[in-house]
Short mmCIF file of C-alpha atoms in Angstrom, two decimals:
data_model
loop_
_atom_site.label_atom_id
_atom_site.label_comp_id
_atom_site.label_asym_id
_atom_site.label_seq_id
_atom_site.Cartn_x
_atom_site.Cartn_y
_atom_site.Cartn_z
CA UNK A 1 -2.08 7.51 -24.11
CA UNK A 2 -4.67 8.07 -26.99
CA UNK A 3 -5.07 4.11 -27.02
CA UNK A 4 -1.64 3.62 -28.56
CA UNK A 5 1.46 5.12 -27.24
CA UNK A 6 3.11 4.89 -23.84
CA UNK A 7 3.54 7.69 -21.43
CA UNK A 8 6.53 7.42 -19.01
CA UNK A 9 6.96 9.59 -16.12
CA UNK A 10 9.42 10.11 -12.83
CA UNK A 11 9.22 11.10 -9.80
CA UNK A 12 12.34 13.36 -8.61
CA UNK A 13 11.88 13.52 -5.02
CA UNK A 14 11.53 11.01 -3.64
CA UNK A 15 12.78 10.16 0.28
CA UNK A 16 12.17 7.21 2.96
CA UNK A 17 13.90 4.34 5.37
CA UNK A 18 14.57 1.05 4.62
CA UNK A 19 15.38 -1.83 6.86
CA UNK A 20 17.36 -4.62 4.74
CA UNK A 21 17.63 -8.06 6.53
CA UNK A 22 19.47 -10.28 3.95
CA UNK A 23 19.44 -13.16 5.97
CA UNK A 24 15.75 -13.08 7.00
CA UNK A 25 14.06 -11.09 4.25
CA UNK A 26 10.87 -11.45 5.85
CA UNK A 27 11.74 -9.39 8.14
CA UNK A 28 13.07 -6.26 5.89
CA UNK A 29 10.28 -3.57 5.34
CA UNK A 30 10.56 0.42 4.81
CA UNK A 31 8.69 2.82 4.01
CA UNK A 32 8.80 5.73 0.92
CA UNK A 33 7.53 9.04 0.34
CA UNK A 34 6.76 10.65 -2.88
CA UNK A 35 6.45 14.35 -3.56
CA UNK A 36 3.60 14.30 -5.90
CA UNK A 37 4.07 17.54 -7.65
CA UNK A 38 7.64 16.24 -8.57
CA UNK A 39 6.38 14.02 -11.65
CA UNK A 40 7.81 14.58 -14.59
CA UNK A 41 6.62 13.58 -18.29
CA UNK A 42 8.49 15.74 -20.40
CA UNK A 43 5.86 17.71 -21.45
CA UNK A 44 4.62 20.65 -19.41
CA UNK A 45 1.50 20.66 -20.01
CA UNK A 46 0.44 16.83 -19.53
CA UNK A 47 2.37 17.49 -16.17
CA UNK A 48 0.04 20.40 -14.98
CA UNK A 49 -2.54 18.46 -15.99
CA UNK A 50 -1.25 15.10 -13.86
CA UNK A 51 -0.65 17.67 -11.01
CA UNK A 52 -4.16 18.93 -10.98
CA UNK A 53 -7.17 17.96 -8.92
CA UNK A 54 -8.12 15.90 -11.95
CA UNK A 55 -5.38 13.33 -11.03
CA UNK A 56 -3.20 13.52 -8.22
CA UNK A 57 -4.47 17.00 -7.12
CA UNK A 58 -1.04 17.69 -5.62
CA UNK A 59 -2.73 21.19 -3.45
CA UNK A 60 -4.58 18.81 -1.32
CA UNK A 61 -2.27 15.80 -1.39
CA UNK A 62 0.98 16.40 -1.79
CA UNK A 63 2.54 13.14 -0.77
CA UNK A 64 2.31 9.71 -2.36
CA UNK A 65 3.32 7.18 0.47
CA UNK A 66 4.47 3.49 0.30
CA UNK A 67 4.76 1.48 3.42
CA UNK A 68 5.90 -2.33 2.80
CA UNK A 69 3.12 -4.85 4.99
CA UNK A 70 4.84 -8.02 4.09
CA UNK A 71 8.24 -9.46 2.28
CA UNK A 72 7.82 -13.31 0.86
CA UNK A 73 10.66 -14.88 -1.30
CA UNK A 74 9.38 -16.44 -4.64
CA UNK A 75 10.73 -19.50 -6.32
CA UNK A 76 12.75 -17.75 -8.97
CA UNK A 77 14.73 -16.04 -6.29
CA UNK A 78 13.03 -12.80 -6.22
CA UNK A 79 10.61 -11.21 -3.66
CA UNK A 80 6.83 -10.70 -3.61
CA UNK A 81 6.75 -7.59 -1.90
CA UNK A 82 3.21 -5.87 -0.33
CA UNK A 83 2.99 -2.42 0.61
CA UNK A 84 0.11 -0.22 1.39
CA UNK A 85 0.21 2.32 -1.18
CA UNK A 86 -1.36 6.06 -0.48
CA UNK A 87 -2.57 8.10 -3.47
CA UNK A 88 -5.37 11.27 -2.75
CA UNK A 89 -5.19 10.23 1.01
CA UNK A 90 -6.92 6.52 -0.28
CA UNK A 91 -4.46 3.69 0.53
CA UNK A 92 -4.81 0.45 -1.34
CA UNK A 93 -2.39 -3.20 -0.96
CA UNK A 94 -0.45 -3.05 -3.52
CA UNK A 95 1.90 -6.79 -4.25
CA UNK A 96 5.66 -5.51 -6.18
CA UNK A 97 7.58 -8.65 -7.80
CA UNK A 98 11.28 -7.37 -6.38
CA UNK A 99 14.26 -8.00 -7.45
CA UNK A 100 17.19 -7.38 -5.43
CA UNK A 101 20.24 -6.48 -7.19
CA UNK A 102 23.33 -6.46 -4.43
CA UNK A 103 24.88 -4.36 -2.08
CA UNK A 104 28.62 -3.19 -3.06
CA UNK A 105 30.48 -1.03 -0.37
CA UNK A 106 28.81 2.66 0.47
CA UNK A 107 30.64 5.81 0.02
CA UNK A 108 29.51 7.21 3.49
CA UNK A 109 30.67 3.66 5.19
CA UNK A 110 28.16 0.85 4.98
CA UNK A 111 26.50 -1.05 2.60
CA UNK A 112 25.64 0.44 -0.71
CA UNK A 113 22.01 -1.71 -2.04
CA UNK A 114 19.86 -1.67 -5.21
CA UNK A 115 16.83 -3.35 -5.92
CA UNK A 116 14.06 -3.19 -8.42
CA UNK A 117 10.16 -3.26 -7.88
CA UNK A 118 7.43 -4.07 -10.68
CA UNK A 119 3.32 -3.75 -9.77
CA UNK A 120 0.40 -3.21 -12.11
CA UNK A 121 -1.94 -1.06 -10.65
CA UNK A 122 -5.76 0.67 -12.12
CA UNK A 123 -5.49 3.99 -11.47
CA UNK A 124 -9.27 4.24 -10.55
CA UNK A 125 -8.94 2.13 -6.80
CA UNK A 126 -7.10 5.60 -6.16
CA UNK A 127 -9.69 8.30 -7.40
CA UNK A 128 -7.74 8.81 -10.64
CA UNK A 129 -10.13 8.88 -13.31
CA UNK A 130 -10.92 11.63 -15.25
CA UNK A 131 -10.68 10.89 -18.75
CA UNK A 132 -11.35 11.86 -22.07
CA UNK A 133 -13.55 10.31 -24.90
CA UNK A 134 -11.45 10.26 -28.42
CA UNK A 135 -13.22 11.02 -31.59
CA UNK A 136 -12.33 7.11 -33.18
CA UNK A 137 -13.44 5.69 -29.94
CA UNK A 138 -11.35 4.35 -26.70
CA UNK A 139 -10.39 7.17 -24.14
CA UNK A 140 -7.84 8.87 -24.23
CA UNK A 141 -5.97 7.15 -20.60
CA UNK A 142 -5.62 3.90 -20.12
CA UNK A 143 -6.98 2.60 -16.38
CA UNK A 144 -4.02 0.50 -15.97
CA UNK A 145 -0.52 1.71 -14.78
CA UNK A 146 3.13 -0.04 -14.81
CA UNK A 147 4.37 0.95 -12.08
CA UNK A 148 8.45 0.83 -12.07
CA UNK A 149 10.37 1.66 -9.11
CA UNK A 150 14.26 1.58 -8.73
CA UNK A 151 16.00 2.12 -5.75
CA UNK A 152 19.96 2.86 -4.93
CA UNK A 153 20.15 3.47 -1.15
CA UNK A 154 22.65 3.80 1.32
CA UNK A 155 22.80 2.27 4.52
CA UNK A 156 23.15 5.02 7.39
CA UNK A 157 23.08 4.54 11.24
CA UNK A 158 20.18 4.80 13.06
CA UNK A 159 20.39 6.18 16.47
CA UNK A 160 18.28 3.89 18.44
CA UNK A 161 18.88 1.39 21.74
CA UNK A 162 18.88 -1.52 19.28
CA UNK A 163 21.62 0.31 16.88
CA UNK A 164 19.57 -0.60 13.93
CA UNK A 165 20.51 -0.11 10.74
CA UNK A 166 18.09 1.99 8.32
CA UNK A 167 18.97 3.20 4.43
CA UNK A 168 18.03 6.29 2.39
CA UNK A 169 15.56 5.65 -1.09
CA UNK A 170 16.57 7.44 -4.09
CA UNK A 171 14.61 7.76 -6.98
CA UNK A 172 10.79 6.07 -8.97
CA UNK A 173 9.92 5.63 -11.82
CA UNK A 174 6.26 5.01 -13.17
CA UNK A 175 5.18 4.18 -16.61
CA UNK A 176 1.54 4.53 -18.02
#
């Protein structure tokens, strides 16, 4: 932000399944929506402006969506984690280095999981670029976002004729 702070935002609702196979990870996946107009900067105005058709134009797409394509375990013992992300109705691959951080017992039965997810992304391969020139020179956003997502979910049955197990995502974060 004006080529030398940070700008940190959140997303506050934020809802979606995940499937968690600890003993195959491969095979876990999931799938997370975002209510766009539910970012939060801590400063009103920067938020309107975010909200607007400049940026994430929240009337016509209300939804940010993330739907995991592949899980591969890395040598350090985290995840590289792909996911089609959907931003202004253009979806793009996105690769997340995840780290999972344990399941403890759940307080509605099950298993209680957390994980964290880490991705740079440019905001402009999802129609985000308005921008600003500064008087000094530079612009006034940066192309490149942090994104930082952390996740405490719940595992919850799933009424299917596999009895699968799915969980519920709670809570993003994103810093620019």
């Amino acid at each position: 932000h004006m080529m030398i702070t940070t700008v940190r935002g959140k997303f506050a609702q934020v809802e979606g399944e995940l499937e968690l196979d600890e003993n195959e990870p491969r095979k876990s996946g999931g799938e997370i929506r975002v209510a766009a107009a539910s970012l939060s900067t801590g400063f009103d105005a920067r938020d309107q402006h975010l909200r607007s058709a400049d940026f994430f134009d929240v009337e016509t797409h209300p939804w940010i969506a993330v739907r995991t394509t592949s899980v591969g375990p890395k040598d350090d013992g985290t995840y590289a984690v792909t996911a089609d992300v959907t931003i202004r109705g253009v979806t793009k691959p996105v690769t997340f280095d995840v780290e999972f951080l344990g399941t403890t017992p759940g307080m509605r039965g099950g298993r209680h999981v957390g994980f964290t997810a880490k991705a740079k992304v440019n905001r402009k391969d999802w129609g985000l670029n308005w921008n600003m020139a500064l008087e000094a020179g530079g612009w006034l956003v940066g192309d490149d976002i942090k994104l930082e997502i952390d996740v405490a979910a719940d595992e919850v049955a799933v009424a299917t004729a596999a009895q699968s197990q799915g969980a519920e995502a709670e809570g993003a974060t994103a810093a620019a």
